[in-house]
Coordinates of C-alpha atoms in Angstrom, one line a residue:
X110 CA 124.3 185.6 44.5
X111 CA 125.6 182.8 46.4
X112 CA 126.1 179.2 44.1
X113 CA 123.7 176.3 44.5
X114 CA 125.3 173.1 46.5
X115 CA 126.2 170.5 44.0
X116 CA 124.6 167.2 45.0
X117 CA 126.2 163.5 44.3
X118 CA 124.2 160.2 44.0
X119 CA 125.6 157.4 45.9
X120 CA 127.1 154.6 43.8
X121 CA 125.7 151.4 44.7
X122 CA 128.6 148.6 45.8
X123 CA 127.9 145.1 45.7
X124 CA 127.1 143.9 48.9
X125 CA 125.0 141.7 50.9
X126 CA 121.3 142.3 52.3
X127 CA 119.0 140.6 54.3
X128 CA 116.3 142.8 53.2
X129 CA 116.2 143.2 49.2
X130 CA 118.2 141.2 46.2
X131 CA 118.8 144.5 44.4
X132 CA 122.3 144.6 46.8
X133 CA 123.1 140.8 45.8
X134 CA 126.8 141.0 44.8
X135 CA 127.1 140.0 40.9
X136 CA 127.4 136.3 40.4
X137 CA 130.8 135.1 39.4
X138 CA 131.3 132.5 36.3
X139 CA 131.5 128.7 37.3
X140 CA 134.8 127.7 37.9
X141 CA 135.0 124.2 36.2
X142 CA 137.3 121.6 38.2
X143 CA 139.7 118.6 37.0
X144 CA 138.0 115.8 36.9
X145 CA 139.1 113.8 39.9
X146 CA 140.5 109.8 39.4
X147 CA 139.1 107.6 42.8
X148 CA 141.6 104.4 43.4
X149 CA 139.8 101.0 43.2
X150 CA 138.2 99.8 46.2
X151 CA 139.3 96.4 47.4
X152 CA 136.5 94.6 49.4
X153 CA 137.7 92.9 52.6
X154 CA 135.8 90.0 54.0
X155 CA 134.2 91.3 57.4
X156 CA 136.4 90.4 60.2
X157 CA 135.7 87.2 62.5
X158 CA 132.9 87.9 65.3
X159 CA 134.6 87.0 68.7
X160 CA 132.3 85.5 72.1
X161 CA 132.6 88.5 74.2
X162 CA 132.8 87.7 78.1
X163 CA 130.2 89.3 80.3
X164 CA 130.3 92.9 80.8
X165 CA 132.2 93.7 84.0
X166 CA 130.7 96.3 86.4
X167 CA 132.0 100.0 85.9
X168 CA 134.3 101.4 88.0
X169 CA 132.4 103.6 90.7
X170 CA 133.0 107.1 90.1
X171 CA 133.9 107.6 94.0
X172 CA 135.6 105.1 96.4
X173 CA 135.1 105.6 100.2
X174 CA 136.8 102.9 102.7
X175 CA 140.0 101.8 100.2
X176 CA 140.6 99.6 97.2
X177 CA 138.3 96.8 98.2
X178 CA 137.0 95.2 95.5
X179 CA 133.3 94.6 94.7
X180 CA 131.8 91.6 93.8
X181 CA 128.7 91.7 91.9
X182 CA 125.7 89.8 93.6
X183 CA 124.5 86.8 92.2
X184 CA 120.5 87.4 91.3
X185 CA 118.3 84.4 91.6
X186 CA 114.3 84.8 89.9
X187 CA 113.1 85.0 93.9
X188 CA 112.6 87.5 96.2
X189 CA 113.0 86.7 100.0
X190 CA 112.1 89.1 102.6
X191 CA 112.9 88.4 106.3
X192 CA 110.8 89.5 109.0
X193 CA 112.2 90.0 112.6
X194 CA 110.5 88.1 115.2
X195 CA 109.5 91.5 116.9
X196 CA 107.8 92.4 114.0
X197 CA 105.8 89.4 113.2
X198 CA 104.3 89.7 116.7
X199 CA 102.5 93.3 115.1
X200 CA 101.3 92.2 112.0
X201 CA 98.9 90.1 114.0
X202 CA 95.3 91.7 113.7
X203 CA 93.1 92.2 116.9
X204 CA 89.6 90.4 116.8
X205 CA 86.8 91.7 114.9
X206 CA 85.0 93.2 118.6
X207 CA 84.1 96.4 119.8
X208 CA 87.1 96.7 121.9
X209 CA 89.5 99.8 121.6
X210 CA 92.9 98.9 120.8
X211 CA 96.4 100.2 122.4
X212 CA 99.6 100.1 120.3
X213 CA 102.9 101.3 121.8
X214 CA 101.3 101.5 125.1
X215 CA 103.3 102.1 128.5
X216 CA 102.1 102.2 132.0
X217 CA 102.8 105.0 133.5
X218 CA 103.7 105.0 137.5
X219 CA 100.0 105.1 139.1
X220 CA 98.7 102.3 136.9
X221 CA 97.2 104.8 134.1
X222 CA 98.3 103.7 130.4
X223 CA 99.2 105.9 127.6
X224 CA 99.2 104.4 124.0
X225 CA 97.9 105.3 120.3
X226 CA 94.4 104.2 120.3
X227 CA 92.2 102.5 117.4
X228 CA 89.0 101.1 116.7
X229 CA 87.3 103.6 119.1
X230 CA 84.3 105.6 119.0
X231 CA 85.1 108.2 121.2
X232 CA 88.4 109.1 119.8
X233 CA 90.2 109.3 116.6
X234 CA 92.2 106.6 115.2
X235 CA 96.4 107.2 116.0
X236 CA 95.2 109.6 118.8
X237 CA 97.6 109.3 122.2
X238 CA 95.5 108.8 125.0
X239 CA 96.2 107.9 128.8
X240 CA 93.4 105.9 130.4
X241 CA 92.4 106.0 134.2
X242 CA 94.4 103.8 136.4
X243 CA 93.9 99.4 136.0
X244 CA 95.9 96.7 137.7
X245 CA 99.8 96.8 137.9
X246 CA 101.2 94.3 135.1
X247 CA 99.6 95.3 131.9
X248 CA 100.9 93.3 129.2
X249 CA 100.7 92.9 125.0
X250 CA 97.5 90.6 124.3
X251 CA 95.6 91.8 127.3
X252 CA 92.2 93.2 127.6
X253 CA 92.0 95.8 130.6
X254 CA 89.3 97.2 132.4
X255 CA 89.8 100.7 134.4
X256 CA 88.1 101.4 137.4
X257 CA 85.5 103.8 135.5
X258 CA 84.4 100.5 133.6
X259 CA 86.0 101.5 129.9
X260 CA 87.8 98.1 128.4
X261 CA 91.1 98.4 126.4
X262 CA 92.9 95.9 123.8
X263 CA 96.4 95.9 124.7
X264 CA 98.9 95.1 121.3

């Protein structure tokens, strides 16, 4: 007859686990340390608080156009907005009528004029229209009439 394999337990070795504490390593006995002497502290008065001059600008990070130096603005508690003379002549409001307004109008060669229209029934407001033909000279203020009777605020 053949003989019967022989069959070892594992030993266990300390070692660590995440999963039981029966593989916790043995504890080792506290070490006990020389007590440790600290040198006297010596207490300095704080130091002396100096004015500190304004904060200066950072240095830009990039520099395009040379070494010139910049100059910080100077801020005042006011705004002040300029308007161009151009522009102040469009912030003017047409009259409260019934009149269709032009804006950025042009007359065209036969007399026609194309513009963006408001305050029309007929057509939607910022719509480009051309209109039949009225008299040569069309200017900004004027109210035209075309020959098929339809009146226009020029702006």
């Amino acid at each position: 007859p053949a003989p019967e394999p022989v069959v070892k337990k594992a030993e266990k070795k300390p070692g660590f686990s995440f999963f039981s504490s029966a593989a916790a390593p043995a504890k080792k006995a506290p070490v006990k340390k020389a007590p440790v002497k600290k040198a006297p502290v010596k207490k300095t008065p704080p130091p002396a608080k100096k004015k500190v001059a304004a904060a200066a600008a950072p240095a830009p990070l990039f520099q395009f156009g040379g070494n010139k130096k910049q100059t910080p603005a100077k801020r005042s508690g006011t705004i002040s907005i300029r308007i161009p003379k151009d522009d102040a002549k469009k912030a003017k409001t047409a009259p409260k009528d019934d009149i269709p307004v032009l804006k950025r109008f042009k007359q065209n060669d036969d007399g026609s004029i194309t513009g963006v229209i408001s305050n029309s029934p007929n057509f939607r407001t910022g719509t480009t229209i051309t209109t039949s033909p009225v008299r040569k000279g069309a200017k900004a203020g004027m109210v035209v009439k075309t020959r098929s009777g339809s009146k226009y605020r020029l702006m």
